[in-house]
mmCIF file of N, CA and C in Angstrom:
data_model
loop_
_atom_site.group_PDB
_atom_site.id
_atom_site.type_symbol
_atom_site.label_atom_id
_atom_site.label_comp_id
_atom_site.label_asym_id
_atom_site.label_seq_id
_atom_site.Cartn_x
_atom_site.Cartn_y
_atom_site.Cartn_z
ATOM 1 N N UNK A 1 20.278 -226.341 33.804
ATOM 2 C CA UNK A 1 19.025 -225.626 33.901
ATOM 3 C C UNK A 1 18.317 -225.914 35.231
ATOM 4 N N UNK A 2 18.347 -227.159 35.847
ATOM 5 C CA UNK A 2 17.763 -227.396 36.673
ATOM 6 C C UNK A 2 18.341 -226.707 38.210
ATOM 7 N N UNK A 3 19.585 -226.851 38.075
ATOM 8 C CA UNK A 3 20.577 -226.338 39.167
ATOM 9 C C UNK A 3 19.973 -224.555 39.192
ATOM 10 N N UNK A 4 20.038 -224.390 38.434
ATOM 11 C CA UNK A 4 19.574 -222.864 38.227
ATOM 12 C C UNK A 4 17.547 -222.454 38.617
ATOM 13 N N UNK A 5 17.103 -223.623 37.797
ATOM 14 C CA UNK A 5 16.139 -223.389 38.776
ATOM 15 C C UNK A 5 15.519 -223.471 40.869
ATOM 16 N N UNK A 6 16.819 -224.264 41.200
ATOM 17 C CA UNK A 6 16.745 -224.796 42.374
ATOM 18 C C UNK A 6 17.446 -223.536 43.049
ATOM 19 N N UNK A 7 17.920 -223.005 42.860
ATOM 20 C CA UNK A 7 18.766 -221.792 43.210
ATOM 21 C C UNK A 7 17.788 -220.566 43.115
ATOM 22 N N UNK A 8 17.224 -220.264 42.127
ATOM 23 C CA UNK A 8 16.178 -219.257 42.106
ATOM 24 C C UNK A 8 15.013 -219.791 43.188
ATOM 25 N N UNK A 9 14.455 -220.825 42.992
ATOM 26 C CA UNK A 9 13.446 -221.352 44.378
ATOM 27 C C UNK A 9 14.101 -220.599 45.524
ATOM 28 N N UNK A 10 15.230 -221.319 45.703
ATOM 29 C CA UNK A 10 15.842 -221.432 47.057
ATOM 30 C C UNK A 10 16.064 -219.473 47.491
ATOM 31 N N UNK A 11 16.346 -218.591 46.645
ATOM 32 C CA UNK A 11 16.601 -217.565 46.875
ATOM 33 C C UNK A 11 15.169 -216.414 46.920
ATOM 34 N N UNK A 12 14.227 -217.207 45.926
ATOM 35 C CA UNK A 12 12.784 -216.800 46.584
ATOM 36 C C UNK A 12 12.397 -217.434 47.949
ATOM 37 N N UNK A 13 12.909 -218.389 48.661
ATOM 38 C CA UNK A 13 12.581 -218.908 49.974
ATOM 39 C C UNK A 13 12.894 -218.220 50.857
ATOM 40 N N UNK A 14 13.823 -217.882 50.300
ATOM 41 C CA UNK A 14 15.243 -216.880 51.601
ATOM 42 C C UNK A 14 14.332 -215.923 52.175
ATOM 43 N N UNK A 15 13.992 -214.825 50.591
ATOM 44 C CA UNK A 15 13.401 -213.685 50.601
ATOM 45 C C UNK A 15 12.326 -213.862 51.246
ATOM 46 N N UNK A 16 10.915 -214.606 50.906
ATOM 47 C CA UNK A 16 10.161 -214.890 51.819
ATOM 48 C C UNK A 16 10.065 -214.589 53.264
ATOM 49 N N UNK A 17 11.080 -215.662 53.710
ATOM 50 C CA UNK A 17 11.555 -215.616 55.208
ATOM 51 C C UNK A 17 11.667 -214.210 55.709
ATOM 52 N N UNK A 18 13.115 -213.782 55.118
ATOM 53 C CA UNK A 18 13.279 -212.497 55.478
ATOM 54 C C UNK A 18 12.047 -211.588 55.991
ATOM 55 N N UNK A 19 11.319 -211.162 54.666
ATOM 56 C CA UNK A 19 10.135 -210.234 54.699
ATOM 57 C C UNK A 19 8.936 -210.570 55.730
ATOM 58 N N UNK A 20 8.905 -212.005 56.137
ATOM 59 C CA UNK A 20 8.248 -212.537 57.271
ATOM 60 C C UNK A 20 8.543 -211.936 58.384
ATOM 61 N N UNK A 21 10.325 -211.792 58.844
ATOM 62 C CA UNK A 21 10.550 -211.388 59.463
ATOM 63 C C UNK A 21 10.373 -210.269 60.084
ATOM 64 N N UNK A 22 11.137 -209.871 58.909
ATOM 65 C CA UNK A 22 11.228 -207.940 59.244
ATOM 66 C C UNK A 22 9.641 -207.097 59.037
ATOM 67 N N UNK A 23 8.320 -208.011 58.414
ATOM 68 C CA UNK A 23 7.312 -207.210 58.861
ATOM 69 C C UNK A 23 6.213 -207.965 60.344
ATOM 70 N N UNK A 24 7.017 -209.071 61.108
ATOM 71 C CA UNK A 24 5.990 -209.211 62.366
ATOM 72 C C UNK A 24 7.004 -209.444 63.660
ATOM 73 N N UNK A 25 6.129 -208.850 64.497
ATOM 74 C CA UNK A 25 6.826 -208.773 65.798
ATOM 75 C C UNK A 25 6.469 -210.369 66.000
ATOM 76 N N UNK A 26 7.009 -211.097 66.766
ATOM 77 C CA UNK A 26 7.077 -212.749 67.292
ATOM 78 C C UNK A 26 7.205 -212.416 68.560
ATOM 79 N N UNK A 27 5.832 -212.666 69.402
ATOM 80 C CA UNK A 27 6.162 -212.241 70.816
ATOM 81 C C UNK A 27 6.132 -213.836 71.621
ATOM 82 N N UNK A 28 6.680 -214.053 72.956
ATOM 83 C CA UNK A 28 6.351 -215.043 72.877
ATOM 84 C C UNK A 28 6.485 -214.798 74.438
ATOM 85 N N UNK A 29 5.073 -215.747 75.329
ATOM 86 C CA UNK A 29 4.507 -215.880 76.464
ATOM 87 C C UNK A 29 4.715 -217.419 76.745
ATOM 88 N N UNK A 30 5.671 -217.569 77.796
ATOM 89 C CA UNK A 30 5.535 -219.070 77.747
ATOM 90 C C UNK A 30 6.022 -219.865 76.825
ATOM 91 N N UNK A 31 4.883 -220.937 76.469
ATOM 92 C CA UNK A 31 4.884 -221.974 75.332
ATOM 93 C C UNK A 31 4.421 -221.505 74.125
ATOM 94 N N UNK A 32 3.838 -220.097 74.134
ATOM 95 C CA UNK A 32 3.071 -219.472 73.273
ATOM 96 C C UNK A 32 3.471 -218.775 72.530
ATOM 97 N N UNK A 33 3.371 -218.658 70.876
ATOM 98 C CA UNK A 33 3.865 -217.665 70.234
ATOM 99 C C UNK A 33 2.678 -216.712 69.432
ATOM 100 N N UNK A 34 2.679 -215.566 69.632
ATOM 101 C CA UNK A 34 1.936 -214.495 68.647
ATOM 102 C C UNK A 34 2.692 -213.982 67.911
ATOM 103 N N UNK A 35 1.695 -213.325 67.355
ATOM 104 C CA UNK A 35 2.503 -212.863 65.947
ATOM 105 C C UNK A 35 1.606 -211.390 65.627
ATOM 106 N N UNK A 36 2.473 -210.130 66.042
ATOM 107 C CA UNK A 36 2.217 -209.034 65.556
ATOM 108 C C UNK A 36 2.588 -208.353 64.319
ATOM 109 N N UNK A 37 1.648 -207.692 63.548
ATOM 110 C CA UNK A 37 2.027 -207.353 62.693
ATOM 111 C C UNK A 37 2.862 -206.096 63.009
ATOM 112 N N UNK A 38 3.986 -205.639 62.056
ATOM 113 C CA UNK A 38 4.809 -204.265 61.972
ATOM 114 C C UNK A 38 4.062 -203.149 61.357
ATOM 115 N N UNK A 39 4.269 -202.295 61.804
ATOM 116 C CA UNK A 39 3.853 -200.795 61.034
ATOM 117 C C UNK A 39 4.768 -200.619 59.881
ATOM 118 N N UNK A 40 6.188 -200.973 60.021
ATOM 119 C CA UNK A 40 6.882 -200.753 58.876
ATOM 120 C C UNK A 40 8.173 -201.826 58.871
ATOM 121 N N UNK A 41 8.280 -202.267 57.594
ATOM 122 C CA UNK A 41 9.794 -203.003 57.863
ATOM 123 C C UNK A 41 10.940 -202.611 58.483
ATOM 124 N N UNK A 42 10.926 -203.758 59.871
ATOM 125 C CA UNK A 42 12.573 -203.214 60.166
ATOM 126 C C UNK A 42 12.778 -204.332 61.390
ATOM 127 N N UNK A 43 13.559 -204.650 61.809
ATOM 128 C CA UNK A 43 14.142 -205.158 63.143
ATOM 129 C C UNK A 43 14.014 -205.454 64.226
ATOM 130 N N UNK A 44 13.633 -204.316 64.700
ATOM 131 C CA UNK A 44 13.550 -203.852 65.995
ATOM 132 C C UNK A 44 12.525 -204.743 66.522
ATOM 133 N N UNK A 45 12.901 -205.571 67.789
ATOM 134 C CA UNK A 45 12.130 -205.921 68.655
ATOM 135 C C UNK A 45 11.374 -207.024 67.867
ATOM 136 N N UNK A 46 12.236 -208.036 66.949
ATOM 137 C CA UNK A 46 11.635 -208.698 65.646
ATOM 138 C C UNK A 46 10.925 -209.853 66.943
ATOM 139 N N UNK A 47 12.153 -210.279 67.748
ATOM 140 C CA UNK A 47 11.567 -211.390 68.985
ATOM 141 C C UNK A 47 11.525 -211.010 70.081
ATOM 142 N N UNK A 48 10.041 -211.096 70.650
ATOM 143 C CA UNK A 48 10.232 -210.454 72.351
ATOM 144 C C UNK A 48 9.523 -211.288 73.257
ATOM 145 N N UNK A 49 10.242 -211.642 74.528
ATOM 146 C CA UNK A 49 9.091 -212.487 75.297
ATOM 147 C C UNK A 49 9.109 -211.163 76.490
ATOM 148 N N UNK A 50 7.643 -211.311 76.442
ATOM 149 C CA UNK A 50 7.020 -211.052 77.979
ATOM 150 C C UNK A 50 6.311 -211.626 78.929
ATOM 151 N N UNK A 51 7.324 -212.877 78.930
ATOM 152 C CA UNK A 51 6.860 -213.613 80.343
ATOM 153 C C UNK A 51 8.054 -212.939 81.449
ATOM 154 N N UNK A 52 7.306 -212.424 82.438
ATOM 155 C CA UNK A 52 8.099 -211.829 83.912
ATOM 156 C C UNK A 52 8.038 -210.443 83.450
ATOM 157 N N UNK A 53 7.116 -209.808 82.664
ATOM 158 C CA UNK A 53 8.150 -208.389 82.104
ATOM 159 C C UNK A 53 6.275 -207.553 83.009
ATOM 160 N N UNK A 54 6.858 -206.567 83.745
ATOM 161 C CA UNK A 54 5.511 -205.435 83.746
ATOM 162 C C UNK A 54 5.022 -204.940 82.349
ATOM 163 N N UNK A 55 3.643 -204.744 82.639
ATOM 164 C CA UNK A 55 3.049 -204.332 81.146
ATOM 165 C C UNK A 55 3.424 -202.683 80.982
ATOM 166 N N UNK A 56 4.198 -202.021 82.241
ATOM 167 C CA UNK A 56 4.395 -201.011 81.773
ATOM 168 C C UNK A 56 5.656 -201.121 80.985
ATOM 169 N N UNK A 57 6.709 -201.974 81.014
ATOM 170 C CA UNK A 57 8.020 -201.770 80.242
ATOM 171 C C UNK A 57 7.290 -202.330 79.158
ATOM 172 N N UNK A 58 6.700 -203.172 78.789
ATOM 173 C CA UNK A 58 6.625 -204.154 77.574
ATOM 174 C C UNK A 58 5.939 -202.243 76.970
ATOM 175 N N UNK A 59 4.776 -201.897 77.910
ATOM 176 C CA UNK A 59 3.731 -200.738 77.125
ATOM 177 C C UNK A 59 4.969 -199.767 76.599
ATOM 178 N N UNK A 60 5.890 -199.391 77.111
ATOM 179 C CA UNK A 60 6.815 -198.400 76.577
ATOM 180 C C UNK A 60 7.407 -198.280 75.137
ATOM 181 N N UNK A 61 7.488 -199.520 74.873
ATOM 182 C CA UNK A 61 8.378 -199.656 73.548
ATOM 183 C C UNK A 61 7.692 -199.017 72.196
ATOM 184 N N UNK A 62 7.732 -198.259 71.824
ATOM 185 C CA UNK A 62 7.178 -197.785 70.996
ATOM 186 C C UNK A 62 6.818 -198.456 69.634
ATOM 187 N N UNK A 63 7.512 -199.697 69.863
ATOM 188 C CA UNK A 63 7.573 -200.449 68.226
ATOM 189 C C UNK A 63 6.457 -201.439 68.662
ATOM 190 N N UNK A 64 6.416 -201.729 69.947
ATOM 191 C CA UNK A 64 5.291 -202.943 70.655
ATOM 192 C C UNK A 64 3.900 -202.181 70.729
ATOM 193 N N UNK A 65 3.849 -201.088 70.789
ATOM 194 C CA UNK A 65 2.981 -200.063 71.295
ATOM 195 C C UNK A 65 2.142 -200.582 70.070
ATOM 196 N N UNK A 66 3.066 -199.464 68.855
ATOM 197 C CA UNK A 66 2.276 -199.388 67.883
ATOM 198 C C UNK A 66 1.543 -200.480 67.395
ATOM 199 N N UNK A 67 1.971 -201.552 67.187
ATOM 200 C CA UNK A 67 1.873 -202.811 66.556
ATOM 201 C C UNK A 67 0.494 -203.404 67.547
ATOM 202 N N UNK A 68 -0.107 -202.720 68.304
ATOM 203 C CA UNK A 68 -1.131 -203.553 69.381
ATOM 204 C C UNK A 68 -0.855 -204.347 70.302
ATOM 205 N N UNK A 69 0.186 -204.000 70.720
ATOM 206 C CA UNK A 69 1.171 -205.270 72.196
ATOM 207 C C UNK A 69 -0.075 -204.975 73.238
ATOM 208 N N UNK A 70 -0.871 -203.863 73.259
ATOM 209 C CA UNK A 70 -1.613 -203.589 74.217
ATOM 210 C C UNK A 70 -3.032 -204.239 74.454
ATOM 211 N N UNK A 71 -3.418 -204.922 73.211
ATOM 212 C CA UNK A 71 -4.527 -205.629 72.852
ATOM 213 C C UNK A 71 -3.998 -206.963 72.745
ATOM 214 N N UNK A 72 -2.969 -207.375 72.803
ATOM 215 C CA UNK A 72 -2.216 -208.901 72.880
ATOM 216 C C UNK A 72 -2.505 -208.850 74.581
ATOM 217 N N UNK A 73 -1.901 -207.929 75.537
ATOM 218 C CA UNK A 73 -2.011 -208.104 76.866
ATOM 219 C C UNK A 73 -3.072 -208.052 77.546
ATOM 220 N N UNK A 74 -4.531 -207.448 76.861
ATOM 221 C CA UNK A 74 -6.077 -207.468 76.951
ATOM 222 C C UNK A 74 -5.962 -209.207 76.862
ATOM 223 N N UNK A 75 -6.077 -209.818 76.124
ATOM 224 C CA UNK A 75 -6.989 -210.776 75.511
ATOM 225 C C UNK A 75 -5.688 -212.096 76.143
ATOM 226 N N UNK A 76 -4.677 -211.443 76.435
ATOM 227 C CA UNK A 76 -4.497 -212.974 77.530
ATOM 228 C C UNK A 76 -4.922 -212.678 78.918
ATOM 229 N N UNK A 77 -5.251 -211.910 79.346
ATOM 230 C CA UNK A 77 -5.496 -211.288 80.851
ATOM 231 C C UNK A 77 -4.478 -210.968 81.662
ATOM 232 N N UNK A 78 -3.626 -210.590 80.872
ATOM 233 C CA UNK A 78 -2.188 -209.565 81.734
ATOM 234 C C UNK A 78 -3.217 -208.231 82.192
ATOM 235 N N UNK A 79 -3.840 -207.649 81.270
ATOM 236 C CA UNK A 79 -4.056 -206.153 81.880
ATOM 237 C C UNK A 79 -5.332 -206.197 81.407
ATOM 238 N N UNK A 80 -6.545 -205.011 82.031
ATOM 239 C CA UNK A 80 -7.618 -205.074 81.680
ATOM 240 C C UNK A 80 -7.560 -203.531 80.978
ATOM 241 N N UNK A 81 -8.915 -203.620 80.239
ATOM 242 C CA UNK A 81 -8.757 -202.516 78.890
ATOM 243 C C UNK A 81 -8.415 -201.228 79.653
ATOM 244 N N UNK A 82 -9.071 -200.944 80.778
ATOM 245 C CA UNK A 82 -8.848 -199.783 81.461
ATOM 246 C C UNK A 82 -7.314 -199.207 81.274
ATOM 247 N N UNK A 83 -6.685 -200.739 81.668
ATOM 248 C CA UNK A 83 -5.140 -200.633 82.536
ATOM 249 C C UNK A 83 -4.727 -200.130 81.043
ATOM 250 N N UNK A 84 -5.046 -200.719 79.710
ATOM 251 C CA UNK A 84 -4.071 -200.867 78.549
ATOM 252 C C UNK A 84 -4.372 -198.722 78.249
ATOM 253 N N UNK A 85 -5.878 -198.339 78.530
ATOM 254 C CA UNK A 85 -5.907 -197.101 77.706
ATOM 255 C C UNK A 85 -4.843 -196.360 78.446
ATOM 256 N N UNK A 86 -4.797 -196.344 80.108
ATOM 257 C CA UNK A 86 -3.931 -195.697 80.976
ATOM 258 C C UNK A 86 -2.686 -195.417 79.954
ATOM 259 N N UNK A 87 -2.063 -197.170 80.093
ATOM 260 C CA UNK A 87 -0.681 -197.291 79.582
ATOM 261 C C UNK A 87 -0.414 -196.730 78.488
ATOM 262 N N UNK A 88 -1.372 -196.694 77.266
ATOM 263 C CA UNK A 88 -0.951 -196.531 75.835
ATOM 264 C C UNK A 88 -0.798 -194.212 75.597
ATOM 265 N N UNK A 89 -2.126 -193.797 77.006
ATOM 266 C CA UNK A 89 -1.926 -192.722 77.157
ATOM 267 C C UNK A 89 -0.653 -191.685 77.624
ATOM 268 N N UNK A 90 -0.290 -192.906 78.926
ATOM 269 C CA UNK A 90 0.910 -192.604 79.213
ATOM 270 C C UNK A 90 1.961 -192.346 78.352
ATOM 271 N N UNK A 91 1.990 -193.343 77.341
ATOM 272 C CA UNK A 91 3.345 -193.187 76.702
ATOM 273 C C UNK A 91 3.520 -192.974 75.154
ATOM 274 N N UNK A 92 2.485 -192.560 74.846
ATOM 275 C CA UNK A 92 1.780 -191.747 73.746
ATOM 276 C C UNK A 92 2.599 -190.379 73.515
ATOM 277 N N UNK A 93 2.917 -190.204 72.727
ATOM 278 C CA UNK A 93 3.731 -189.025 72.615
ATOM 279 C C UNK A 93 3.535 -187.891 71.395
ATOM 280 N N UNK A 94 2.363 -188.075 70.915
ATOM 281 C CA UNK A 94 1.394 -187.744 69.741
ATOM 282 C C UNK A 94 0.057 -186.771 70.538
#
C-alpha cells in the first residue's frame, strides 16, 4: 500500500512539473531568471535567454510577444515604452 502510495505522489510531482512547464516561458538575462506566463500550453520557446539578443529578434517571436516579453524588456531597461509600442506594432499581425 505504501509503495503505491509513493508512486501516485511521485506521478502527481511529475505532472506538476510538467504543467509548470508547458504553461511559463523561463526567460533568462544573465544570472537572472523570469518567469512568463503562456497564453496556452505548449513548448515553444519554454527556455529563452536574451542576453546579447536585439529586442527586435527577441520582439518577433510571436510566443514572447504575446506572453509580455515586451514589458519584461521595459522594466529591466533594455527598451523604453516608446521603443516596446514601435516593436509590438511592428510585428503585430492582427
Amino acid at each position: 500500500m505504501n509503495v503505491r502510495i509513493k508512486q501516485y505522489i511521485l506521478i502527481a510531482i511529475l505532472a506538476a512539473a510538467v504543467y509548470f512547464i508547458m504553461s511559463n516561458h523561463i526567460i533568462f538575462y544573465g544570472a537572472n531568471v523570469h518567469l512568463l506566463k503562456k497564453s496556452s500550453l505548449h513548448l515553444h520557446y519554454t527556455f529563452y535567454s536574451i542576453k546579447q539578443k536585439k529586442p527586435a529578434v527577441i520582439m518577433e517571436i510571436d510566443y514572447l510577444r504575446e506572453a509580455g516579453i515586451g514589458d519584461l524588456l521595459v522594466d529591466l531597461g533594455i527598451i523604453n515604452e516608446e521603443k516596446k509600442n514601435r516593436l509590438e506594432t511592428l510585428y503585430s499581425y492582427d
